[in-house]
Coordinates of C-alpha atoms in Angstrom, one line a residue:
Chain A
M16 CA 115.3 81.9 110.5
K17 CA 115.4 78.3 111.5
R18 CA 116.7 78.7 115.1
L19 CA 114.7 76.6 117.4
I20 CA 114.6 79.2 120.2
P21 CA 114.4 82.5 118.4
I22 CA 115.3 84.5 121.4
N23 CA 118.3 86.7 121.6
L24 CA 119.9 85.5 124.8
V25 CA 122.8 87.9 125.0
L26 CA 121.0 90.7 126.9
P27 CA 119.2 88.4 129.4
V28 CA 122.5 86.8 130.3
I29 CA 124.2 90.1 130.8
L30 CA 121.2 91.4 132.9
I31 CA 121.1 88.3 135.1
A32 CA 124.9 88.3 135.6
L33 CA 124.8 92.0 136.5
G34 CA 122.0 91.2 139.1
I35 CA 124.0 88.4 140.6
L36 CA 127.1 90.6 140.7
I37 CA 125.2 93.3 142.6
V38 CA 123.7 90.8 145.1
V39 CA 127.1 89.0 145.7
Y40 CA 129.1 92.2 145.9
T41 CA 126.7 94.1 148.3
A42 CA 126.3 91.0 150.5
N43 CA 130.1 90.6 150.9
N44 CA 131.0 94.3 151.1
P45 CA 128.6 95.9 153.5
T46 CA 129.6 99.4 154.6
D47 CA 128.5 98.7 158.2
S48 CA 126.6 96.2 160.3
L49 CA 123.2 97.6 159.6
V50 CA 123.7 97.4 155.9
A51 CA 125.1 93.9 156.4
R52 CA 121.9 92.8 158.2
M53 CA 119.6 94.4 155.5
L54 CA 121.6 93.1 152.6
S55 CA 122.1 89.6 153.9
Y56 CA 121.4 86.9 151.2
T57 CA 118.3 85.8 153.2
N58 CA 116.9 89.3 153.2
M59 CA 117.6 90.1 149.6
F60 CA 116.2 86.8 148.3
K61 CA 113.1 87.4 150.5
A62 CA 112.6 90.8 148.9
L63 CA 113.2 89.5 145.4
R64 CA 110.9 86.5 146.0
E65 CA 108.1 88.8 147.4
H66 CA 108.6 91.1 144.5
F67 CA 108.2 88.3 141.9
M68 CA 105.2 86.9 143.7
L69 CA 103.5 90.3 143.7
M70 CA 104.2 90.5 139.9
V71 CA 103.4 87.0 138.9
V72 CA 100.2 86.7 140.7
S73 CA 98.9 90.2 139.8
M74 CA 100.0 89.9 136.1
T75 CA 98.5 86.4 135.7
G76 CA 95.2 87.8 136.9
A77 CA 95.5 90.9 134.9
I78 CA 96.3 89.1 131.6
I79 CA 93.4 86.7 132.0
V80 CA 90.9 89.4 133.0
G81 CA 92.3 92.0 130.7
V82 CA 92.4 89.8 127.6
L83 CA 89.0 88.2 128.2
S84 CA 87.2 91.5 128.9
G85 CA 89.0 93.1 125.9
I86 CA 87.7 90.3 123.7
M87 CA 84.2 90.6 125.1
L88 CA 84.0 94.4 124.7
S89 CA 85.1 94.0 121.1
R90 CA 82.1 91.9 120.2
P91 CA 79.6 93.8 118.0
K92 CA 76.9 93.8 120.7
L93 CA 79.1 95.3 123.3
Y94 CA 81.1 97.6 121.0
Y95 CA 79.7 100.9 122.2
L96 CA 80.2 99.8 125.8
G97 CA 83.8 99.0 124.8
R98 CA 84.3 102.5 123.5
V99 CA 83.1 103.9 126.9
V100 CA 85.3 101.5 128.8
E101 CA 88.2 102.4 126.6
N102 CA 87.8 106.1 127.6
I103 CA 87.5 105.2 131.3
V104 CA 90.6 103.1 131.1
N105 CA 92.5 105.9 129.5
I106 CA 91.5 108.2 132.3
G107 CA 92.3 105.5 134.9
Q108 CA 95.8 105.2 133.6
T109 CA 96.5 108.8 134.4
V110 CA 95.9 108.2 138.1
P111 CA 99.3 107.8 139.7
P112 CA 100.0 104.3 141.1
L113 CA 100.6 105.6 144.6
A114 CA 97.1 107.2 144.6
V115 CA 95.6 103.8 143.6
L116 CA 97.5 102.2 146.5
A117 CA 96.4 104.8 148.9
L118 CA 92.8 104.6 147.8
L119 CA 92.7 100.9 148.2
F120 CA 94.5 101.1 151.6
V121 CA 91.6 103.2 152.8
I122 CA 89.1 100.7 151.5
M123 CA 90.7 97.3 152.0
G124 CA 93.5 97.7 154.6
I125 CA 97.0 96.4 154.2
G126 CA 99.0 93.3 153.4
F127 CA 100.3 91.2 150.5
R128 CA 96.9 90.4 149.1
M129 CA 95.9 94.0 149.0
A130 CA 99.1 94.9 147.2
V131 CA 98.5 92.1 144.7
F132 CA 95.0 93.4 144.1
A133 CA 96.1 96.9 143.6
L134 CA 98.8 95.9 141.1
F135 CA 96.3 93.7 139.3
L136 CA 93.8 96.5 138.9
Y137 CA 96.6 98.8 137.6
S138 CA 97.9 96.2 135.2
I139 CA 94.6 95.3 133.6
L140 CA 94.2 98.7 132.0
P141 CA 96.9 98.6 129.2
I142 CA 96.1 94.9 128.5
L143 CA 92.4 95.5 128.2
R144 CA 92.9 98.6 126.1
N145 CA 95.3 97.0 123.7
T146 CA 93.3 93.8 123.4
F147 CA 90.2 95.8 122.5
A148 CA 92.1 98.1 120.1
G149 CA 94.0 95.3 118.5
I150 CA 90.8 93.4 117.7
I151 CA 88.6 96.2 116.5
N152 CA 91.4 97.6 114.3
V153 CA 91.7 94.4 112.2
Q154 CA 90.8 95.5 108.7
P155 CA 87.1 95.2 108.0
S156 CA 87.8 93.7 104.6
I157 CA 89.7 90.8 106.3
I158 CA 86.8 90.1 108.6
E159 CA 84.3 90.3 105.8
S160 CA 86.1 87.9 103.5
A161 CA 86.4 85.5 106.4
K162 CA 82.7 85.8 107.1
G163 CA 81.8 85.5 103.5
M164 CA 83.7 82.3 103.2
G165 CA 81.7 80.7 105.9
M166 CA 83.8 81.2 109.1
S167 CA 81.7 81.3 112.3
P168 CA 82.2 84.3 114.6
F169 CA 84.1 82.1 117.0
R170 CA 86.4 80.8 114.3
I171 CA 86.9 84.4 113.1
L172 CA 87.9 85.4 116.6
T173 CA 90.3 82.5 117.2
R174 CA 91.8 82.1 113.7
I175 CA 91.8 85.7 112.5
E176 CA 91.2 88.4 115.0
L177 CA 93.3 87.2 117.9
P178 CA 96.3 86.2 115.8
L179 CA 96.2 89.6 114.1
A180 CA 95.7 91.5 117.4
F181 CA 98.4 89.4 119.1
P182 CA 101.4 91.8 118.6
I183 CA 99.3 94.7 120.0
I184 CA 98.0 92.5 123.0
V185 CA 101.6 91.6 123.7
A186 CA 102.6 95.2 123.5
G187 CA 100.0 95.9 126.2
I188 CA 101.3 93.1 128.3
R189 CA 104.8 94.5 128.0
T190 CA 103.6 98.0 129.1
A191 CA 101.8 96.4 132.0
V192 CA 104.8 94.4 133.1
V193 CA 107.1 97.4 133.1
I194 CA 104.6 99.4 135.1
N195 CA 104.0 96.4 137.3
V196 CA 107.7 96.0 138.3
G197 CA 107.9 99.7 139.1
T198 CA 104.7 99.9 141.0
A199 CA 105.4 96.7 143.0
A200 CA 108.2 98.6 144.6
M201 CA 105.6 100.8 146.3
A202 CA 103.8 97.8 147.7
T203 CA 106.0 98.2 150.7
F204 CA 103.9 101.2 151.8
I205 CA 100.9 99.0 152.4
G206 CA 102.9 96.1 153.8
G207 CA 103.2 94.2 150.6
G208 CA 106.9 93.5 150.9
G209 CA 109.1 93.2 147.8
L210 CA 112.2 95.2 146.7
G211 CA 110.5 98.4 147.9
D212 CA 111.3 97.2 151.5
L213 CA 115.0 97.6 150.7
I214 CA 114.5 101.0 149.1
V215 CA 112.3 102.5 151.8
A216 CA 114.5 101.0 154.6
G217 CA 117.6 102.4 152.9
I218 CA 116.0 105.9 152.6
S219 CA 114.8 106.0 156.2
L220 CA 118.2 104.8 157.5
G221 CA 120.2 106.9 155.1
R222 CA 122.1 103.9 153.6
E223 CA 122.7 104.6 149.9
M224 CA 124.0 101.1 149.2
V225 CA 120.6 99.5 150.3
I226 CA 118.6 102.0 148.2
F227 CA 120.9 101.3 145.2
T228 CA 120.6 97.5 145.5
G229 CA 116.8 97.5 145.7
A230 CA 116.4 100.0 142.9
A231 CA 118.9 98.3 140.7
L232 CA 117.3 94.9 141.1
A233 CA 113.9 96.3 140.3
A234 CA 115.2 98.1 137.2
L235 CA 117.1 95.0 136.0
T236 CA 114.0 92.9 136.4
A237 CA 111.9 95.4 134.3
I238 CA 114.4 95.5 131.5
L239 CA 114.8 91.8 131.5
L240 CA 111.1 91.0 131.3
D241 CA 110.5 93.7 128.7
H242 CA 113.2 92.2 126.5
V243 CA 112.1 88.6 127.0
I244 CA 108.5 89.4 126.1
G245 CA 109.6 91.3 123.1
Q246 CA 111.7 88.4 121.9
V247 CA 108.9 85.9 122.5
E248 CA 106.6 88.1 120.4
K249 CA 109.1 88.4 117.6
G250 CA 109.6 84.6 117.6
L251 CA 105.8 83.9 117.4
V252 CA 104.9 86.6 114.9
R253 CA 106.5 85.6 111.6
W254 CA 104.2 87.3 109.1
S255 CA 104.8 91.0 109.4
Chain B
M18 CA 70.8 79.0 89.4
I19 CA 70.2 82.1 91.5
K20 CA 66.9 83.7 91.7
L21 CA 66.0 87.0 93.5
E22 CA 62.3 87.8 94.0
G23 CA 61.1 91.3 95.1
I24 CA 64.2 92.0 97.1
T25 CA 64.3 95.2 99.1
K26 CA 67.0 96.3 101.4
K27 CA 66.6 99.3 103.7
F28 CA 69.5 100.4 105.8
P29 CA 68.5 101.9 109.1
G30 CA 68.6 105.7 109.0
L31 CA 68.3 106.0 105.3
K32 CA 65.1 107.1 103.6
T33 CA 65.5 105.5 100.2
P34 CA 66.1 101.8 100.1
A35 CA 69.5 100.7 98.8
V36 CA 67.8 97.9 96.8
D37 CA 64.2 98.4 95.8
N38 CA 61.9 95.5 94.9
L39 CA 64.4 93.8 92.7
D40 CA 63.9 90.7 90.6
L41 CA 66.9 88.9 89.1
E42 CA 67.5 85.4 87.7
V43 CA 70.9 84.1 86.9
K44 CA 71.1 81.0 84.7
E45 CA 73.3 78.1 85.7
G46 CA 76.9 78.5 84.3
D47 CA 76.3 82.2 83.4
V48 CA 78.3 85.2 84.5
C49 CA 75.8 87.8 85.5
V50 CA 77.4 91.2 85.8
L51 CA 75.8 93.9 88.1
V52 CA 77.0 97.2 86.8
G53 CA 76.1 100.8 87.7
P54 CA 77.4 104.0 89.3
S55 CA 78.5 104.1 92.9
G56 CA 75.6 103.7 95.4
C57 CA 73.3 102.0 92.9
G58 CA 72.9 99.0 95.1
K59 CA 74.9 96.5 93.1
T60 CA 77.2 95.4 95.9
T61 CA 74.4 95.3 98.4
T62 CA 72.4 93.1 96.0
M63 CA 75.3 90.7 95.6
K64 CA 76.0 90.6 99.4
M65 CA 72.4 89.5 100.1
I66 CA 72.9 86.3 98.2
N67 CA 75.3 85.0 100.8
R68 CA 73.5 86.9 103.5
I69 CA 76.3 89.3 104.5
H70 CA 73.4 91.7 104.3
E71 CA 69.9 90.4 105.2
P72 CA 67.2 91.6 102.8
T73 CA 64.4 93.7 104.4
S74 CA 61.9 91.8 102.3
G75 CA 61.7 89.4 99.4
H76 CA 63.0 85.9 98.7
I77 CA 66.3 84.6 97.4
Y78 CA 66.7 81.1 96.0
V79 CA 70.0 79.3 95.2
N80 CA 69.5 76.1 93.3
G81 CA 65.8 76.1 94.3
K82 CA 66.6 76.4 98.0
N83 CA 65.4 79.4 100.0
V84 CA 68.6 81.0 101.2
L85 CA 66.9 83.0 103.9
K86 CA 65.9 79.8 105.7
M87 CA 69.4 78.2 105.5
N88 CA 72.1 78.3 108.1
P89 CA 74.2 81.3 106.8
I90 CA 77.5 79.5 107.7
K91 CA 76.7 76.5 105.6
L92 CA 75.3 78.6 102.8
R93 CA 78.5 80.6 102.6
L94 CA 80.8 77.5 102.6
D95 CA 79.3 76.6 99.3
I96 CA 79.5 80.0 97.7
G97 CA 82.9 81.3 96.5
Y98 CA 83.5 84.9 97.6
V99 CA 86.0 87.4 96.4
I100 CA 85.9 91.1 97.4
Q101 CA 87.8 94.1 95.9
E102 CA 90.1 94.4 98.9
I103 CA 90.7 90.7 98.6
G104 CA 91.0 90.3 102.4
L105 CA 93.8 87.9 102.4
F106 CA 94.8 87.0 106.0
P107 CA 98.2 88.6 106.5
H108 CA 99.2 86.3 109.3
Q109 CA 98.7 83.1 107.2
T110 CA 100.8 81.8 104.4
I111 CA 99.4 81.6 100.9
E112 CA 98.8 77.9 101.4
E113 CA 96.9 78.5 104.6
N114 CA 94.9 81.3 103.0
V115 CA 93.8 79.2 100.1
A116 CA 93.0 76.3 102.5
T117 CA 90.6 78.4 104.5
V118 CA 87.4 76.9 103.3
P119 CA 88.7 73.3 103.1
N120 CA 89.8 73.7 106.8
E121 CA 86.4 75.0 107.7
K122 CA 84.9 72.0 106.0
K123 CA 87.3 69.7 107.8
W124 CA 88.7 68.1 104.7
P125 CA 91.5 65.6 105.1
R126 CA 94.9 67.2 104.9
E127 CA 96.2 65.5 101.8
K128 CA 93.0 66.3 99.9
T129 CA 93.3 70.0 100.9
K130 CA 97.0 70.1 100.0
Q131 CA 96.3 68.6 96.6
Q132 CA 93.5 70.9 95.8
V133 CA 95.4 74.0 97.0
D134 CA 98.3 73.1 94.7
E135 CA 96.0 72.5 91.8
M136 CA 94.1 75.8 92.4
L137 CA 97.3 77.8 92.6
T138 CA 98.6 76.3 89.4
L139 CA 95.3 77.1 87.7
V140 CA 95.6 80.8 88.6
G141 CA 99.2 80.8 87.4
L142 CA 101.1 80.7 90.7
D143 CA 103.7 77.9 91.1
P144 CA 102.8 76.2 94.5
K145 CA 106.4 75.3 95.1
I146 CA 107.3 79.0 95.1
Y147 CA 104.3 80.6 96.7
C148 CA 102.8 78.2 99.2
R149 CA 105.1 79.3 102.1
R150 CA 105.0 83.0 101.3
Y151 CA 103.0 85.5 103.2
P152 CA 100.6 87.9 101.4
S153 CA 102.9 90.9 102.1
A154 CA 105.5 89.4 99.8
L155 CA 103.1 89.3 96.8
S156 CA 102.3 91.9 94.2
G157 CA 98.8 93.2 93.8
G158 CA 98.1 91.0 90.8
Q159 CA 99.3 87.9 92.6
R160 CA 97.1 88.7 95.6
Q161 CA 94.1 88.9 93.3
R162 CA 95.0 85.6 92.0
V163 CA 95.3 84.1 95.5
G164 CA 91.9 85.6 96.3
V165 CA 90.3 83.9 93.3
A166 CA 92.1 80.6 94.1
R167 CA 90.9 80.8 97.7
A168 CA 87.3 81.4 96.6
M169 CA 87.4 78.5 94.1
V170 CA 89.4 75.9 96.0
T171 CA 86.4 73.7 97.1
N172 CA 84.9 74.0 93.6
P173 CA 81.7 75.8 94.7
P174 CA 79.0 75.9 92.0
I175 CA 78.4 79.6 92.7
M176 CA 80.7 82.5 93.0
L177 CA 80.2 86.1 94.2
M178 CA 82.8 88.5 93.0
D179 CA 82.8 92.2 94.0
E180 CA 85.1 94.1 91.7
P181 CA 87.7 91.3 92.0
F182 CA 90.1 93.0 89.5
G183 CA 89.4 96.6 90.7
A184 CA 92.6 97.2 92.7
V185 CA 95.3 96.4 90.0
D186 CA 96.7 98.4 87.1
P187 CA 94.9 98.2 83.7
I188 CA 97.5 95.9 82.1
T189 CA 97.3 93.4 85.0
R190 CA 93.6 93.8 85.0
A191 CA 93.2 92.8 81.4
R192 CA 95.5 89.8 81.9
L193 CA 93.5 88.7 85.0
Q194 CA 90.2 89.1 83.1
N195 CA 91.4 87.0 80.2
E196 CA 92.7 84.3 82.6
F197 CA 89.5 84.3 84.5
L198 CA 87.5 83.9 81.3
R199 CA 89.8 81.0 80.3
I200 CA 89.2 79.3 83.7
Q201 CA 85.4 80.0 83.6
E202 CA 85.2 78.4 80.1
R203 CA 86.6 75.2 81.8
V204 CA 84.6 75.3 85.0
S205 CA 81.5 77.1 84.0
K206 CA 80.3 78.4 87.4
T207 CA 77.3 80.5 88.1
I208 CA 78.8 83.8 88.9
V209 CA 77.5 87.1 90.1
F210 CA 80.0 89.7 89.3
V211 CA 79.9 93.3 90.5
T212 CA 81.7 96.1 88.7
H213 CA 81.3 99.8 88.0
D214 CA 83.3 99.4 84.7
I215 CA 81.0 98.9 81.8
D216 CA 83.8 97.7 79.6
E217 CA 84.6 95.0 82.1
A218 CA 80.9 94.1 82.3
I219 CA 80.7 93.7 78.5
K220 CA 83.9 91.7 78.4
M221 CA 83.1 89.3 81.3
G222 CA 79.3 89.0 81.3
D223 CA 76.9 86.5 79.7
A224 CA 74.2 88.7 81.0
I225 CA 74.4 92.3 82.3
A226 CA 72.1 93.9 84.8
V227 CA 72.5 97.7 84.6
M228 CA 71.4 99.1 88.0
R229 CA 70.4 102.6 89.1
E230 CA 69.1 103.7 92.5
G231 CA 68.4 100.2 93.7
K232 CA 66.6 99.0 90.6
I233 CA 67.5 97.1 87.5
V234 CA 67.3 99.4 84.5
Q235 CA 68.0 96.8 81.9
Y236 CA 68.9 93.1 82.0
A237 CA 70.2 91.8 78.8
T238 CA 73.1 90.2 77.0
P239 CA 76.1 92.4 76.3
N240 CA 75.2 92.4 72.6
E241 CA 71.6 93.5 73.3
L242 CA 72.8 96.1 75.7
L243 CA 75.1 97.6 73.1
S244 CA 72.7 97.3 70.1
S245 CA 69.5 98.5 71.9
P246 CA 70.0 100.2 75.2
A247 CA 66.7 100.5 77.0
N248 CA 67.0 104.2 77.8
E249 CA 69.3 107.2 77.8
F250 CA 70.9 106.2 81.1
V251 CA 72.0 102.9 79.7
A252 CA 73.0 104.5 76.4
N253 CA 75.2 107.0 78.3
L254 CA 76.7 104.3 80.4
V255 CA 77.8 102.2 77.5
G256 CA 79.1 105.3 75.8
R257 CA 79.2 106.6 72.2
N258 CA 81.5 104.0 70.7
R259 CA 79.0 101.2 71.1
S260 CA 79.6 99.8 67.7
I261 CA 83.3 99.4 68.3
K262 CA 82.6 97.7 71.6
R263 CA 80.2 95.3 69.9
L264 CA 83.0 94.2 67.5
H265 CA 84.7 92.9 70.6
L266 CA 81.8 90.6 71.4
I267 CA 81.4 88.8 68.0
R268 CA 83.8 86.1 67.0
I269 CA 84.7 85.6 63.4
R270 CA 83.3 82.1 63.4
E271 CA 79.9 83.4 64.1
I272 CA 79.6 85.5 61.0
L273 CA 81.7 83.6 58.6
N274 CA 79.0 81.2 57.5
G275 CA 76.7 84.0 56.7
I276 CA 79.0 85.4 54.1
A277 CA 78.7 84.1 50.5
R278 CA 81.9 84.4 48.5
P279 CA 83.5 82.4 45.7
G280 CA 85.7 79.7 47.1
P281 CA 89.5 79.6 47.0
A282 CA 91.5 78.6 43.9
T283 CA 94.2 75.9 43.7
L284 CA 97.6 76.3 42.0
D285 CA 96.9 73.8 39.3
M286 CA 93.9 75.7 37.9
P287 CA 94.3 77.4 34.5
L288 CA 95.3 81.1 34.8
D289 CA 92.2 82.1 32.9
D290 CA 89.9 80.5 35.4
I291 CA 91.8 82.2 38.2
R292 CA 91.5 85.5 36.4
K293 CA 87.7 85.0 36.1
Q294 CA 87.5 84.3 39.7
I295 CA 89.4 87.4 40.7
E296 CA 87.2 89.5 38.5
K297 CA 84.1 88.2 40.4
S298 CA 85.7 88.9 43.7
D299 CA 85.0 92.1 45.6
I300 CA 88.6 92.2 46.8
R301 CA 90.3 91.9 43.4
A302 CA 92.3 88.9 44.5
V303 CA 91.9 85.2 45.2
M304 CA 93.1 83.0 47.9
I305 CA 95.1 79.9 47.0
V306 CA 94.9 76.6 48.8
D307 CA 96.3 73.2 48.1
H308 CA 94.2 70.0 47.7
D309 CA 94.0 69.6 51.4
N310 CA 92.4 73.0 51.8
K311 CA 95.6 74.3 53.3
F312 CA 96.2 78.0 52.9
K313 CA 99.0 78.8 50.5
G314 CA 98.9 82.5 49.6
I315 CA 97.1 85.0 47.4
I316 CA 97.1 86.1 43.8
G317 CA 96.0 89.7 43.1
M318 CA 94.7 91.3 40.0
N319 CA 97.6 93.7 39.8
E320 CA 100.2 90.9 39.7
L321 CA 98.2 89.0 37.1
K322 CA 98.1 92.0 34.8
K323 CA 101.9 92.2 34.7
N324 CA 101.8 88.9 32.7
T325 CA 105.2 87.8 33.9
G326 CA 104.5 84.1 34.4
E327 CA 102.9 81.1 32.8
T328 CA 101.3 79.3 35.8
A329 CA 99.5 80.4 38.9
A330 CA 102.6 79.4 40.9
D331 CA 104.5 82.3 39.3
Y332 CA 102.0 84.9 40.7
I333 CA 101.4 83.6 44.2
H334 CA 102.7 85.6 47.1
E335 CA 102.3 85.4 50.9
L336 CA 99.6 87.1 52.8
N337 CA 100.3 88.8 56.1
Q338 CA 96.8 89.6 57.2
L339 CA 95.8 86.2 58.6
I340 CA 93.5 85.6 61.5
T341 CA 91.9 82.6 63.3
E342 CA 88.2 81.9 63.7
D343 CA 88.3 82.5 67.4
A344 CA 89.4 86.1 67.1
T345 CA 86.9 88.8 67.5
L346 CA 85.7 91.1 64.8
N347 CA 87.6 93.9 66.5
D348 CA 90.8 91.8 66.1
A349 CA 90.0 91.4 62.4
L350 CA 89.5 95.2 62.1
S351 CA 92.8 96.0 63.7
V352 CA 94.6 93.6 61.5
M353 CA 93.0 95.3 58.5
L354 CA 94.0 98.7 59.7
E355 CA 97.6 97.6 60.4
C356 CA 98.0 96.1 57.0
G357 CA 96.2 98.9 55.2
E358 CA 94.0 96.3 53.4
G359 CA 90.2 95.9 53.4
Y360 CA 90.2 92.2 54.1
V361 CA 91.8 89.4 56.1
A362 CA 92.0 85.7 55.4
V363 CA 90.6 83.4 58.1
V364 CA 92.4 80.2 58.8
S365 CA 92.1 77.5 61.4
E366 CA 94.9 76.7 63.8
N367 CA 96.4 74.1 61.4
D368 CA 96.3 76.5 58.5
Q369 CA 93.1 75.2 57.0
Y370 CA 91.5 77.9 54.8
R371 CA 88.2 79.1 56.2
G372 CA 87.3 82.2 54.2
I373 CA 87.8 86.0 54.1
I374 CA 86.3 88.9 56.0
T375 CA 86.2 92.3 54.5
L376 CA 85.6 95.7 55.9
G377 CA 82.2 95.7 54.2
D378 CA 81.3 92.6 56.1
L379 CA 82.1 94.3 59.4
L380 CA 79.9 97.2 58.3
N381 CA 77.1 94.9 57.5
V382 CA 77.3 93.2 60.9
V383 CA 77.2 96.5 62.7
K384 CA 74.4 97.8 60.5
E385 CA 72.3 94.6 60.8
E386 CA 72.2 94.6 64.5
A387 CA 72.0 98.3 65.2

């Protein structure tokens, strides 16, 4: 209980070691010169860096916008609008990510920024939905007793509603991150870069090792982030 | 003091008002119980006092101040509030829960801590054990206690309680009620207490407002309510065994002075005098005390007739049916029934003799006030 960092470090270490192993092995054992060029350290790190940039920028934006709008929609005055938005969001999530990318490509053109924007839009949905649901599902009796004891609506939000909704909000962020990592691999189709570059190049040139490297790194990232966020949540939520 | 004047509450979409032109005055230090069937408006009435619900029309005064013109947040900070579901914050420890209002009032930390410990001790929870626990680790009864402690921690003069003991089993409920009465005797707060249980109302209330369809049907003391219900609705609510219930309300001390009976005897009195005294007595026995009025025992006619001894000391024997002045008439009755005798001796806590109560006395009390 009293561990300073309540994070289980075994799995992350294994995942990172596995990633390094894949990078080092493929860089040193290319099947031919084409593969050697594509899986050079420079090329792989570039793809990884781009992939992370896509994720970090889009996720940061999505968390800020998703949580804030989720909070706003949960306020009594906007509650009915919130219900409507919740349904729209649910429908929005059924649209395949590739379709979102294609749609935005038509409207906004191509490039890294475009890709970030598309990922951002797609990641807002689970965060917004979970923030909204997490807050409005706090037991009414808890809110009522807080109100009856003289807590202001703002204090109720920050001291009661958000802490209680926190696990659900984090679950939304986890979902968003996992989707984000996968979808970021498609950014390559609109010139966004990332690990998708490796996968698509591998497919078009028929080099399995390249496809495998790109896909494996993306998968490892997704598992790693999912695990880390889960552990952070566990460490912060002690009451359940 | 709490005063409601012409309070009406209409909820949107409902034809009949939930509370209909209601007047109510609660004296300082009194427990006022609002009782009635579901949907009679009792909870709504209570929740208008701290403006969880806003009245449609009418005035509410708390200690002379017009509540409807006050800042609701400030108003609520000085009114203790307990609801049936308790509403403990599951993500906070017991200590943090109880410290809610002090934190809202920005009390210094040491003062808060001290007060929280004191309150938890008062409701019978050891702060050393429970402070760091979360509500999920507590039993239902313990949560109720925490709820009460949380409402009382800043010592508000007024408390609103909505079925605070509703969600626990009957045994725990009785214990919590008794503890609450014990605490209330010490702190004497002005309390508005909502319940649907008439027995709880009679037990807890100094004054009871029986409500029906948004109106007060009768506002009276528990004793008045039982002895003279205003109409059939109230009579049905309090039930058929009203007289038994009233025995719960009256303490032995209250009727003891009104009963004239020959005093006790001492052991050094001549046997003839004792015999005469027993003959006068309606229980065919006499209580024996020493010169400090300390209760010693009883001498009955039957023993005396056997003529087996010379002095009173030879005839005295112990008495089982003893009771203190603070007990209720119902307690006295159950002691009599248990022992199969028509009387009990009343003694003080340090065994001073106070008198006797007979079955006939109980009948007289019930008859008098009926």
